[in-house]
Amino acid sequence: MKRRQFLKGASLGAGALAATAAAPAIASAQENLKWRMVMPWPKGTPGLGTNAEKFAAIVKEMSNGRLSISVYGAGELVPPFECMDAVEQGVVEMAHGTPYYWQGKNPVLNFFSTIPFGLTAWELTAWLRFGGGQQLWEEVYADFGVVPFYAGNSGMQAGGWFNKEIKSVDDLKGVKMRYAGLGGEAMRRIGANITMLPPGEILPAMQSGAIDAAEWVGPWNDLAFGLYQVAKYYYTPAFHEPGPGLEIFVSKEKFDSLSPDLQAIIRYAAQAIAENTWADFTFNNIESYQPLIDKGVEVRQFPDDVIMALADASKAAVEEIANQSETNKKIYDSYMDLVKKAARYGKEFEATGLLQRAKVWGY
Amino acid sequence: MKRRQFLKGASLGAGALAATAAAPAIASAQENLKWRMVMPWPKGTPGLGTNAEKFAAIVKEMSNGRLSISVYGAGELVPPFECMDAVEQGVVEMAHGTPYYWQGKNPVLNFFSTIPFGLTAWELTAWLRFGGGQQLWEEVYADFGVVPFYAGNSGMQAGGWFNKEIKSVDDLKGVKMRYAGLGGEAMRRIGANITMLPPGEILPAMQSGAIDAAEWVGPWNDLAFGLYQVAKYYYTPAFHEPGPGLEIFVSKEKFDSLSPDLQAIIRYAAQAIAENTWADFTFNNIESYQPLIDKGVEVRQFPDDVIMALADASKAAVEEIANQSETNKKIYDSYMDLVKKAARYGKEFEATGLLQRAKVWGY
């Protein structure tokens, strides 16, 4: 899920925000409500658009049609990066997205999506549901007049495609790469030459030599993009995206106007879809991995000194966000407290178990 | 979650099945239904009982009180290991549990809870939601006249408490240990002396020397039990329980009698609670781990040759289950197909990422 992926799509929706602001008023009756949900990705986008539409379907099913949500893909009603503005301004009732798409409003929103060397998908739910993360998120989103609900995860992403092996930090210096978000910022700080490209331009840019490396999502989406055609080395996993979270957010005014049962239906439909979405990514990433390798891909991991250099650069970038305000610091402290405890637990439980299992099944 | 944990409690409920069969008939009106849900664990059991009660609460909230579920702990209405029978016989409408508690009916039910060196929590949801697992589960449970819904996970459990280090397979021979399920069977096959004990007897049995080793759940529950008082070495993780699944099951006849919106509310409330339950275990296990270590515990992992011996013994036991019937073989094939693909993916994504992160944060 990369920010620039939607910039092309955005042009389709130019002016749409103004146009739809004049759309017919939404019925205010409790029964038979018709709401609209916008997204920064196209309808039908695997894992993302499909689960947003499933969310709308189960809300309708559970409410016996009393709350009907129409889903609009990138640019259909509003430009992709104006989804938050559209809900904030009351143009639509709700949106499906990922918090770091709105980081222009406050970079602390990265914590509710993902942070380099941060929480995994399962740990992110632990923080949100039981570690105070949800309350902190609501506090930040209150500034925009919206209520957030966690809505899933893409799982641990991939570290990207390189046309040479990376054996030291020096091998990254000057490399022209498409690398998103805080991961791109960390790469930049250790000497890489970061250029953001819309997804559709990654393949041709690699082919022409305009860039030497690129990261996209994971095996499912990377296989679909054909990135194995232009780079031999596939680095796993993404140091910068250990478990990017998705969200559904609703205008607070509109949410508060609902009866308690419809509020509960939105809340728990989002939680059900959260589980469904990550299961979807997990299943399809696992199923796509060997077929991707069979294309002649060489799987590699960044060596320890590269990881430590990326960690130092990432930590500095993240701390700069924390130091911007008291709220940001509070979120950073809460999140990092759990990351540091999870670091040891995750090594001695999940990582150890996964390595033992790999050996047992011949890997 | 160990089978024998509830045998003591079971006596409390002796005769309850017969007694409650004569309870007043349940209202059949669509509006204002009052249902009963039984569990094999006490009310209020952290992570288990608490999330079952939360499930009932959110069903009531989403249905605006049209479906009200009273939750009964182990022995309150029926003995803990008769929950499946109680639903099958129409004594109560539904139950919260874990499939391997009913393995006396068919040992293939282990696949829907957990299998040694099998699917993790997140992979189990991938299999159930997208890999055909749910359909297979429904097929098996149709024999009992019930409909299953996945309802969460305890996450990767711990390998247990030992009063000496395990450096080879020989070190396990003759060791008297409390070790549950297929894991206990694998330990038995490589020479350990397995004895099952109710949970409350684990601590005194270790203290008296009646047993030398025991596994229970994970840091959260093991800390609460005080097992660090009687054994110094804590082995992580559980080779035999990489992600034990929980369930809610409903009488098929009762479920079919519901309106589609109430059916949907049960289905998606269970999926929401699935996510919530695992988040609960994740958060509390992480929070409990360092405090447990601070009691003077030495964390260890089984050496490779022990893991491979346990794997051989486990595979043999699991294959015996698969060979019992065509249905069992079909479930085994479907599950194992995903495990084998997940083995490599999990090593090169999640395990690698968790190890890189541990190094970054000093572990």
XYZ file of C-alpha atoms in Angstrom:
726
model
C 0.000 0.000 0.000
C 1.995 2.885 -1.245
C 0.925 6.465 -1.208
C 1.832 7.317 -4.766
C -0.080 4.380 -6.130
C -3.163 6.517 -6.242
C -1.832 9.758 -7.562
C -2.721 8.799 -11.103
C -6.180 7.760 -10.023
C -6.508 11.029 -8.179
C -6.803 13.003 -11.391
C -9.941 11.066 -12.259
C -11.589 12.525 -9.219
C -10.468 16.133 -9.617
C -13.251 18.430 -8.592
C -15.311 15.529 -7.325
C -15.137 16.742 -3.741
C -16.858 20.012 -4.627
C -19.335 18.281 -6.910
C -20.455 15.726 -4.359
C -20.752 18.284 -1.608
C -23.888 19.388 -3.404
C -25.249 15.841 -3.651
C -28.769 15.184 -2.353
C -29.033 15.246 1.421
C -28.758 11.864 3.110
C -31.882 10.451 4.681
C -31.837 11.067 8.407
C -34.423 8.467 9.369
C -33.025 5.759 11.626
C -34.479 3.028 9.468
C -33.242 2.579 5.917
C -30.148 4.752 6.089
C -28.077 5.040 2.939
C -24.439 5.853 3.611
C -21.412 6.227 1.385
C -17.894 4.923 2.014
C -14.912 6.137 -0.009
C -11.536 4.435 -0.373
C -8.062 5.415 -1.562
C -7.866 2.216 -3.656
C -9.873 1.005 -6.620
C -12.921 -1.145 -6.046
C -12.016 -4.798 -6.277
C -8.378 -4.287 -5.199
C -7.497 -7.739 -3.788
C -7.553 -7.816 0.007
C -8.314 -4.100 0.305
C -11.295 -3.201 -1.873
C -12.793 -6.669 -1.622
C -12.864 -6.627 2.174
C -14.239 -3.073 2.277
C -17.119 -4.290 0.146
C -17.544 -7.297 2.394
C -17.762 -4.927 5.367
C -20.622 -3.063 3.695
C -22.350 -6.359 2.893
C -22.236 -7.667 6.463
C -23.418 -4.357 7.935
C -26.437 -4.553 5.636
C -26.990 -8.202 6.541
C -26.728 -7.681 10.313
C -28.906 -4.558 10.248
C -31.494 -6.260 8.055
C -31.044 -3.496 5.482
C -31.501 -0.613 7.919
C -27.960 0.609 7.169
C -26.914 0.294 3.555
C -23.394 1.452 2.617
C -22.369 2.138 -0.985
C -18.638 1.731 -1.555
C -16.714 4.032 -3.900
C -13.202 3.321 -5.158
C -10.348 5.776 -5.653
C -11.441 8.827 -7.581
C -15.050 7.769 -8.007
C -16.394 10.339 -5.556
C -13.303 12.011 -4.170
C -9.589 11.888 -4.965
C -7.855 9.067 -3.064
C -5.901 11.286 -0.727
C -8.924 13.371 0.149
C -10.871 10.552 1.806
C -10.156 11.917 5.281
C -11.120 15.437 4.211
C -14.319 14.117 2.642
C -15.433 12.497 5.906
C -14.231 15.422 8.001
C -16.257 17.835 5.862
C -19.361 15.658 5.845
C -19.271 14.955 2.093
C -19.526 11.236 2.859
C -20.238 9.374 6.080
C -17.203 7.077 6.145
C -14.035 5.758 4.542
C -11.856 2.652 4.342
C -8.123 3.366 4.365
C -4.877 3.215 6.295
C -3.855 5.892 8.791
C -0.474 6.807 7.275
C -2.171 8.029 4.114
C -3.235 11.061 6.182
C 0.176 11.591 7.789
C 0.270 15.033 6.181
C -2.132 15.979 8.981
C 0.120 14.454 11.645
C 2.996 12.010 11.037
C 2.116 10.276 14.319
C -0.537 8.455 12.276
C 2.251 6.128 11.126
C 1.974 4.415 14.526
C -1.572 3.291 13.730
C -0.438 1.820 10.402
C 3.130 0.604 10.919
C 6.574 1.662 12.130
C 9.988 0.223 11.143
C 10.900 -2.641 13.491
C 7.547 -2.069 15.195
C 4.520 -4.182 16.053
C 3.436 -7.162 13.963
C -0.179 -7.528 12.858
C -1.166 -9.536 15.929
C 0.711 -7.250 18.296
C -0.949 -4.192 16.753
C -4.366 -5.596 17.682
C -3.020 -6.324 21.176
C -1.955 -2.698 21.539
C -5.172 -1.259 20.112
C -7.595 -3.521 22.010
C -5.774 -3.992 25.321
C -2.795 -1.635 25.484
C -4.576 1.699 25.201
C -3.880 2.198 21.473
C -7.533 2.559 20.485
C -8.129 5.387 22.978
C -5.028 7.221 21.740
C -6.164 6.784 18.135
C -9.611 8.156 18.967
C -7.951 11.109 20.654
C -5.952 11.950 17.510
C -8.874 11.382 15.145
C -11.147 13.545 17.293
C -9.170 16.457 15.793
C -10.644 15.510 12.418
C -14.141 14.847 13.769
C -14.003 11.129 12.938
C -14.097 7.846 14.869
C -11.546 5.154 13.871
C -12.023 1.397 13.771
C -9.195 -1.028 13.066
C -10.072 -3.003 9.932
C -7.251 -5.417 9.161
C -3.685 -5.859 8.070
C -1.600 -6.836 5.070
C 0.744 -8.823 7.313
C 4.518 -8.540 7.197
C 5.450 -7.082 3.825
C 8.531 -7.761 1.666
C 11.796 -5.823 1.710
C 11.780 -5.393 -2.034
C 13.413 -6.231 -5.339
C 17.075 -5.538 -6.062
C 19.122 -6.186 -9.198
C 22.246 -6.830 -7.133
C 22.969 -8.403 -3.786
C 23.197 -6.104 -0.766
C 26.169 -7.260 1.289
C 26.923 -4.093 3.212
C 25.621 -0.583 3.861
C 27.945 0.648 1.097
C 26.000 -1.460 -1.413
C 22.938 0.714 -0.727
C 24.667 4.073 -1.205
C 23.526 5.813 -4.349
C 21.114 3.019 -5.285
C 18.087 4.545 -6.996
C 15.092 2.951 -5.368
C 11.380 3.250 -4.931
C 10.883 2.761 -1.196
C 7.832 3.984 0.712
C 7.247 5.985 3.869
C 9.510 5.841 6.910
C 11.385 2.944 5.268
C 12.263 5.205 2.365
C 13.325 7.900 4.814
C 15.636 5.432 6.603
C 17.091 4.297 3.259
C 17.646 7.949 2.302
C 19.462 8.651 5.553
C 21.931 5.827 4.939
C 22.649 7.036 1.406
C 20.124 5.539 -1.013
C 18.571 7.716 -3.683
C 14.827 7.558 -3.033
C 12.310 8.275 -5.745
C 8.606 7.659 -5.341
C 6.742 6.260 -8.327
C 3.128 5.249 -8.835
C 2.843 1.453 -8.818
C 2.178 1.202 -12.534
C 5.515 2.848 -13.238
C 7.643 0.553 -11.074
C 8.029 -2.184 -13.686
C 8.935 0.112 -16.636
C 11.260 2.181 -14.423
C 13.114 -0.992 -13.402
C 13.210 -2.142 -17.025
C 14.635 1.128 -18.306
C 17.178 1.351 -15.498
C 15.643 4.571 -14.186
C 15.608 2.808 -10.800
C 17.685 -0.119 -9.507
C 15.386 -1.383 -6.774
C 11.802 -1.178 -5.550
C 9.545 -2.480 -2.828
C 5.836 -3.006 -3.287
C 3.798 -5.238 -0.920
C 4.386 -8.988 -0.588
C 4.338 -12.182 -2.658
C 0.626 -11.966 -3.585
C 0.772 -8.436 -4.963
C 4.391 -8.621 -6.154
C 3.664 -11.724 -8.237
C 0.658 -9.994 -9.800
C 2.856 -7.009 -10.696
C 5.441 -9.223 -12.414
C 8.346 -7.695 -10.530
C 10.318 -10.953 -10.823
C 10.814 -10.044 -14.485
C 13.052 -7.095 -13.683
C 15.002 -8.046 -10.559
C 16.539 -11.286 -9.416
C 16.953 -10.697 -5.678
C 13.937 -10.608 -3.391
C 14.640 -9.348 0.122
C 12.434 -10.584 2.957
C 10.819 -9.213 4.998
C 10.079 -5.449 5.108
C 11.983 -3.931 8.030
C 9.753 -0.882 7.664
C 6.332 -2.545 7.397
C 6.065 -5.423 9.886
C 2.254 -5.248 9.925
C 0.532 -2.278 8.249
C -2.915 -1.701 9.710
C -6.082 -0.798 7.832
C -8.970 1.247 9.111
C -12.561 2.274 8.699
C -13.424 5.714 9.969
C -16.788 7.389 10.389
C -17.857 10.983 10.830
C -18.290 11.377 14.592
C -21.449 13.397 14.122
C -22.961 10.728 11.869
C -21.824 7.903 14.140
C -23.290 9.564 17.213
C -26.613 9.962 15.391
C -26.985 6.182 15.035
C -28.954 4.030 17.443
C -26.747 1.945 19.775
C -27.424 -1.277 17.862
C -26.269 0.225 14.545
C -23.209 1.691 16.267
C -22.401 -1.785 17.607
C -22.943 -3.314 14.176
C -20.387 -0.943 12.619
C -17.904 -1.502 15.444
C -18.020 -5.309 15.366
C -18.399 -5.606 11.601
C -15.098 -3.704 11.384
C -13.514 -6.081 13.898
C -14.794 -9.125 11.993
C -13.492 -7.687 8.722
C -10.162 -6.977 10.398
C -9.731 -10.684 11.023
C -10.999 -11.569 7.562
C -8.698 -9.156 5.752
C -5.538 -10.392 7.377
C -6.573 -14.010 6.827
C -7.010 -13.100 3.148
C -3.506 -11.621 2.866
C -1.986 -14.489 4.854
C -3.570 -17.169 2.701
C -2.727 -15.520 -0.598
C 0.824 -14.543 0.353
C 1.566 -18.116 1.401
C -0.004 -19.509 -1.764
C 1.911 -17.050 -3.983
C 5.348 -17.457 -2.444
C 6.584 -20.682 -4.058
C 5.142 -19.768 -7.496
C 7.055 -16.497 -7.236
C 10.288 -18.286 -6.327
C 9.704 -20.704 -9.211
C 10.093 -17.750 -11.574
C 13.811 -17.876 -10.788
C 13.826 -15.461 -7.868
C 16.672 -15.569 -5.324
C 15.443 -14.880 -1.782
C 17.831 -12.916 0.416
C 17.873 -11.149 3.783
C 19.685 -7.927 4.562
C 22.858 -8.655 6.562
C 22.976 -7.659 10.222
C 25.036 -4.502 9.736
C 22.570 -3.226 7.135
C 19.667 -3.962 9.477
C 21.371 -2.125 12.327
C 22.119 0.893 10.138
C 18.499 0.976 8.931
C 17.389 0.667 12.557
C 19.483 3.642 13.667
C 18.145 5.756 10.810
C 14.551 4.626 11.450
C 14.758 5.281 15.185
C 15.964 8.820 14.552
C 13.107 9.500 12.125
C 10.525 8.038 14.493
C 11.873 9.997 17.465
C 11.555 13.216 15.479
C 7.840 12.473 15.102
C 7.538 11.744 18.833
C 9.182 15.037 19.731
C 6.698 17.137 17.752
C 4.050 17.300 20.484
C 2.981 15.930 23.832
C 0.299 13.800 22.186
C 2.828 12.349 19.758
C 5.188 11.574 22.636
C 2.418 9.865 24.567
C 1.566 7.658 21.567
C 5.246 6.886 20.943
C 5.790 5.913 24.594
C 2.745 3.651 24.710
C 3.587 1.923 21.410
C 7.319 1.553 22.086
C 6.720 0.125 25.549
C 4.910 -2.804 23.941
C 7.385 -3.147 21.030
C 10.299 -3.544 23.405
C 8.533 -6.207 25.470
C 7.286 -7.930 22.309
C 10.824 -8.006 20.866
C 11.993 -10.685 23.291
C 8.703 -12.562 23.483
C 8.376 -12.674 19.678
C 11.904 -14.037 19.312
C 11.504 -16.774 21.904
C 7.960 -17.791 20.999
C 6.797 -17.115 17.418
C 10.206 -16.850 15.723
C 11.581 -19.931 17.466
C 8.452 -21.934 16.717
C 8.471 -20.901 13.053
C 12.143 -21.867 12.674
C 11.609 -25.234 14.364
C 8.637 -25.900 12.100
C 10.582 -24.895 8.983
C 13.290 -27.406 9.834
C 10.715 -30.126 10.457
C 9.154 -29.584 7.026
C 12.474 -29.371 5.202
C 13.300 -25.656 5.048
C -6.090 -25.305 27.720
C -5.749 -28.835 28.893
C -8.416 -31.461 28.847
C -7.972 -32.721 32.367
C -8.204 -29.259 33.801
C -11.934 -29.676 33.960
C -12.272 -33.185 35.244
C -12.545 -31.953 38.819
C -15.150 -29.423 37.831
C -17.009 -32.123 35.959
C -18.164 -33.779 39.137
C -19.973 -30.587 40.139
C -22.195 -31.000 37.151
C -22.944 -34.693 37.461
C -26.507 -35.313 36.489
C -26.943 -31.758 35.264
C -27.441 -32.846 31.664
C -30.472 -34.908 32.570
C -31.795 -32.239 34.931
C -31.600 -29.394 32.445
C -33.137 -31.451 29.659
C -36.370 -30.919 31.515
C -35.887 -27.136 31.803
C -38.706 -24.859 30.586
C -39.037 -24.715 26.807
C -37.222 -21.825 25.171
C -39.331 -19.089 23.619
C -39.566 -19.597 19.885
C -40.635 -16.061 18.997
C -38.111 -14.307 16.754
C -38.071 -11.239 18.960
C -36.695 -11.504 22.472
C -35.056 -14.911 22.231
C -33.317 -16.198 25.346
C -30.540 -18.668 24.622
C -28.029 -20.473 26.782
C -24.324 -21.006 26.078
C -22.265 -23.533 28.047
C -18.476 -23.678 28.342
C -15.883 -26.223 29.468
C -14.121 -23.546 31.533
C -15.240 -21.521 34.538
C -16.892 -18.154 34.020
C -14.339 -15.396 34.215
C -11.402 -17.588 33.064
C -8.996 -14.979 31.632
C -9.083 -14.847 27.845
C -11.551 -17.736 27.573
C -14.559 -17.113 29.812
C -14.212 -13.355 29.571
C -14.355 -13.333 25.780
C -17.261 -15.788 25.719
C -19.167 -13.337 27.890
C -18.134 -10.481 25.633
C -19.518 -12.440 22.671
C -22.890 -12.694 24.416
C -22.801 -8.985 25.221
C -22.132 -7.868 21.652
C -24.792 -10.185 20.215
C -27.284 -8.568 22.570
C -26.037 -5.094 21.655
C -26.140 -5.654 17.877
C -29.540 -7.340 18.008
C -30.942 -4.626 20.256
C -31.831 -7.277 22.823
C -33.670 -9.557 20.392
C -31.157 -12.334 21.099
C -30.017 -12.596 24.681
C -27.480 -15.310 25.556
C -26.846 -16.437 29.139
C -23.375 -17.880 29.642
C -22.759 -20.843 31.954
C -19.309 -21.934 33.144
C -17.987 -25.462 33.596
C -20.387 -27.617 35.558
C -23.033 -24.952 36.055
C -25.497 -26.531 33.632
C -23.615 -29.489 32.193
C -20.282 -31.177 32.910
C -17.442 -29.553 30.977
C -16.839 -32.437 28.602
C -20.513 -32.774 27.814
C -20.884 -29.354 26.186
C -20.984 -30.878 22.705
C -23.507 -33.489 23.792
C -25.644 -30.807 25.413
C -25.888 -28.828 22.169
C -26.286 -31.959 20.057
C -29.183 -33.103 22.246
C -30.855 -29.687 22.305
C -30.373 -29.156 26.049
C -28.821 -25.764 25.294
C -28.584 -23.779 22.063
C -24.841 -23.220 21.932
C -21.392 -23.589 23.481
C -17.981 -21.937 23.636
C -15.058 -24.350 23.539
C -12.170 -25.783 21.554
C -12.613 -28.611 19.048
C -10.060 -31.044 20.499
C -12.088 -31.318 23.689
C -14.517 -33.446 21.669
C -11.820 -35.564 20.014
C -13.354 -38.628 21.622
C -15.982 -38.286 18.874
C -13.314 -38.018 16.170
C -9.604 -37.271 16.716
C -9.595 -35.299 13.438
C -11.009 -32.431 15.531
C -7.428 -31.743 16.614
C -6.904 -30.096 13.215
C -9.458 -27.398 14.069
C -7.691 -26.691 17.375
C -3.992 -27.333 16.787
C -1.506 -29.920 15.510
C 2.198 -30.325 16.427
C 4.341 -28.235 14.034
C 1.091 -27.095 12.400
C -0.566 -23.779 11.607
C -0.029 -20.667 13.700
C -3.000 -18.596 14.868
C -2.954 -16.361 11.795
C -2.464 -19.258 9.409
C -5.356 -21.144 10.997
C -7.697 -18.249 10.139
C -6.229 -18.245 6.601
C -7.046 -21.941 6.238
C -10.532 -21.648 7.730
C -11.594 -18.496 5.870
C -9.841 -18.937 2.522
C -8.369 -22.444 2.327
C -11.533 -24.513 2.656
C -11.089 -25.292 6.365
C -14.452 -23.860 7.422
C -16.379 -26.044 4.949
C -14.527 -29.145 6.149
C -15.241 -28.229 9.758
C -18.934 -27.762 9.009
C -18.930 -31.144 7.304
C -17.525 -32.868 10.413
C -19.765 -30.966 12.827
C -22.846 -31.750 10.729
C -22.498 -35.269 12.197
C -23.262 -33.743 15.600
C -26.034 -31.467 14.307
C -24.107 -28.285 15.121
C -22.648 -25.344 13.174
C -19.088 -24.227 14.110
C -17.688 -20.703 14.202
C -14.039 -19.944 14.843
C -13.789 -17.806 17.983
C -10.140 -17.055 18.690
C -6.785 -18.393 19.709
C -4.436 -18.571 22.678
C -1.460 -17.947 20.376
C 1.714 -20.022 20.446
C 1.898 -21.761 23.794
C 4.953 -22.667 25.887
C 6.877 -25.945 25.792
C 6.747 -26.348 29.537
C 8.628 -26.418 32.805
C 11.526 -28.803 33.475
C 13.673 -29.238 36.556
C 16.708 -30.167 34.429
C 18.017 -29.113 31.054
C 17.056 -31.214 28.047
C 20.177 -31.626 25.925
C 19.269 -34.754 24.007
C 16.437 -37.195 23.399
C 17.924 -39.398 26.127
C 17.286 -36.644 28.658
C 13.550 -37.074 28.038
C 13.457 -40.848 28.493
C 11.682 -41.845 31.674
C 10.934 -38.240 32.651
C 7.595 -38.136 34.423
C 5.703 -35.265 32.863
C 2.299 -33.746 32.495
C 2.012 -33.042 28.765
C -1.284 -32.654 26.924
C -2.827 -34.093 23.782
C -0.839 -35.032 20.701
C 2.221 -33.417 22.280
C 1.971 -35.816 25.194
C 1.546 -38.684 22.733
C 4.723 -37.624 20.883
C 6.612 -37.353 24.183
C 5.355 -40.825 25.154
C 6.550 -42.294 21.860
C 10.083 -41.025 22.422
C 10.213 -42.452 25.933
C 8.765 -39.925 28.390
C 6.419 -41.101 31.105
C 3.207 -39.158 30.549
C 0.713 -38.592 33.311
C -2.244 -36.274 32.982
C -3.160 -34.177 35.991
C -5.810 -31.560 36.548
C -4.239 -28.101 36.533
C -4.654 -27.571 40.248
C -2.494 -30.643 40.896
C 0.439 -29.608 38.697
C 2.137 -27.420 41.292
C 1.890 -29.888 44.222
C 2.907 -32.809 41.971
C 6.024 -30.909 40.907
C 6.734 -29.958 44.531
C 6.434 -33.526 45.815
C 8.501 -34.930 42.958
C 5.580 -37.009 41.664
C 6.343 -35.440 38.275
C 9.541 -33.857 36.915
C 8.067 -31.642 34.230
C 4.796 -30.063 33.080
C 3.406 -27.818 30.397
C 0.423 -25.583 30.924
C -0.346 -22.611 28.589
C 1.970 -19.601 28.212
C 3.498 -16.778 30.281
C 0.156 -15.200 31.269
C -1.385 -18.366 32.672
C 1.899 -19.962 33.791
C 2.792 -16.906 35.873
C -0.633 -16.993 37.497
C -0.138 -20.666 38.384
C 3.220 -19.993 40.035
C 5.010 -22.729 38.102
C 8.299 -20.811 38.327
C 8.361 -21.875 41.999
C 8.903 -25.530 41.166
C 10.997 -25.626 37.984
C 13.884 -23.517 36.802
C 13.902 -24.206 33.063
C 11.169 -22.823 30.843
C 11.118 -24.250 27.315
C 9.704 -22.092 24.526
C 7.600 -22.487 22.505
C 5.135 -25.424 22.439
C 6.013 -27.665 19.471
C 2.598 -29.242 19.892
C 0.405 -26.153 20.230
C 1.512 -23.475 17.729
C -1.916 -21.804 17.763
C -4.821 -23.574 19.477
C -8.137 -22.400 18.091
C -11.311 -21.679 20.016
C -14.863 -22.080 18.810
C -18.494 -21.231 19.293
C -20.934 -23.824 18.056
C -24.691 -23.665 17.709
C -27.377 -26.311 17.302
C -28.013 -26.411 13.540
C -31.741 -26.663 14.079
C -31.747 -23.604 16.338
C -29.431 -21.663 14.044
C -31.574 -22.405 10.997
C -34.630 -21.149 12.882
C -33.131 -17.662 13.237
C -33.862 -14.800 10.852
C -30.952 -14.038 8.463
C -29.957 -10.892 10.381
C -29.619 -12.786 13.677
C -27.679 -15.537 11.908
C -25.322 -12.883 10.549
C -24.998 -11.289 13.976
C -23.873 -14.617 15.492
C -21.480 -15.315 12.622
C -19.745 -11.934 12.693
C -19.868 -11.506 16.459
C -17.888 -14.760 16.626
C -15.393 -13.433 14.070
C -15.018 -10.157 15.989
C -14.512 -12.061 19.240
C -11.962 -14.284 17.502
C -9.807 -11.244 16.848
C -10.430 -9.872 20.327
C -9.554 -13.100 22.112
C -6.210 -13.540 20.422
C -5.362 -9.872 20.981
C -6.118 -10.475 24.672
C -3.752 -13.470 24.904
C -1.073 -11.674 22.872
C -1.139 -8.584 25.054
C -1.129 -10.448 28.333
C 1.495 -13.008 27.330
C 3.848 -10.231 26.244
C 3.191 -8.274 29.436
C 3.726 -11.358 31.630
C 6.916 -12.654 30.017
C 9.579 -10.449 31.613
C 7.936 -10.561 35.068
C 8.029 -14.358 34.798
C 11.718 -14.347 33.820
C 12.418 -11.968 36.689
C 11.388 -14.758 39.068
C 14.691 -16.438 38.215
C 13.488 -18.548 35.299
C 15.983 -19.808 32.691
C 14.504 -19.800 29.181
C 15.609 -22.662 26.943
C 14.734 -24.201 23.583
C 14.762 -27.907 22.775
C 17.854 -28.777 20.716
C 17.392 -29.692 17.056
C 17.677 -33.446 17.511
C 14.966 -33.395 20.183
C 12.730 -31.322 17.896
C 13.281 -33.750 15.006
C 12.523 -36.774 17.209
C 9.338 -35.100 18.478
C 8.439 -34.272 14.879
C 8.810 -37.885 13.738
C 6.684 -39.102 16.638
C 4.078 -36.384 16.061
C 3.857 -37.035 12.318
C 3.227 -40.715 12.954
C 0.436 -39.945 15.444
C -1.167 -37.392 13.107
C -0.988 -39.746 10.120
C -2.772 -42.430 12.129
C -5.659 -39.985 12.573
C -5.636 -39.182 8.847
C -5.815 -42.851 7.938
C -8.954 -43.497 9.988
C -11.413 -42.361 7.303
C -11.753 -40.614 3.967
C -13.044 -37.467 5.652
C -10.087 -37.435 8.019
C -7.687 -37.885 5.094
C -9.333 -35.025 3.198
C -8.951 -32.714 6.203
C -5.359 -33.814 6.749
C -4.467 -33.214 3.082
C -6.044 -29.761 3.018
C -4.424 -28.662 6.281
C -0.989 -30.140 5.540
C -0.877 -28.582 2.088
C -1.031 -25.147 3.727
C 1.351 -26.055 6.581
C 4.059 -27.107 4.144
C 3.757 -23.905 2.111
C 3.549 -21.822 5.285
C 6.705 -23.462 6.656
C 8.986 -21.667 4.192
C 6.992 -18.430 4.058
C 6.843 -18.198 7.868
C 10.590 -18.713 8.163
C 11.517 -16.103 5.571
C 8.906 -13.505 6.538
C 7.633 -13.562 10.133
C 10.535 -15.442 11.765
C 13.183 -13.393 9.983
C 11.420 -10.138 10.774
C 11.010 -11.069 14.446
C 14.693 -11.992 14.756
C 15.823 -8.768 13.061
C 13.576 -6.768 15.378
C 14.855 -8.600 18.466
C 18.429 -7.708 17.542
C 17.462 -4.080 16.959
C 15.900 -3.825 20.419
C 18.756 -5.628 22.175
C 17.690 -9.289 22.358
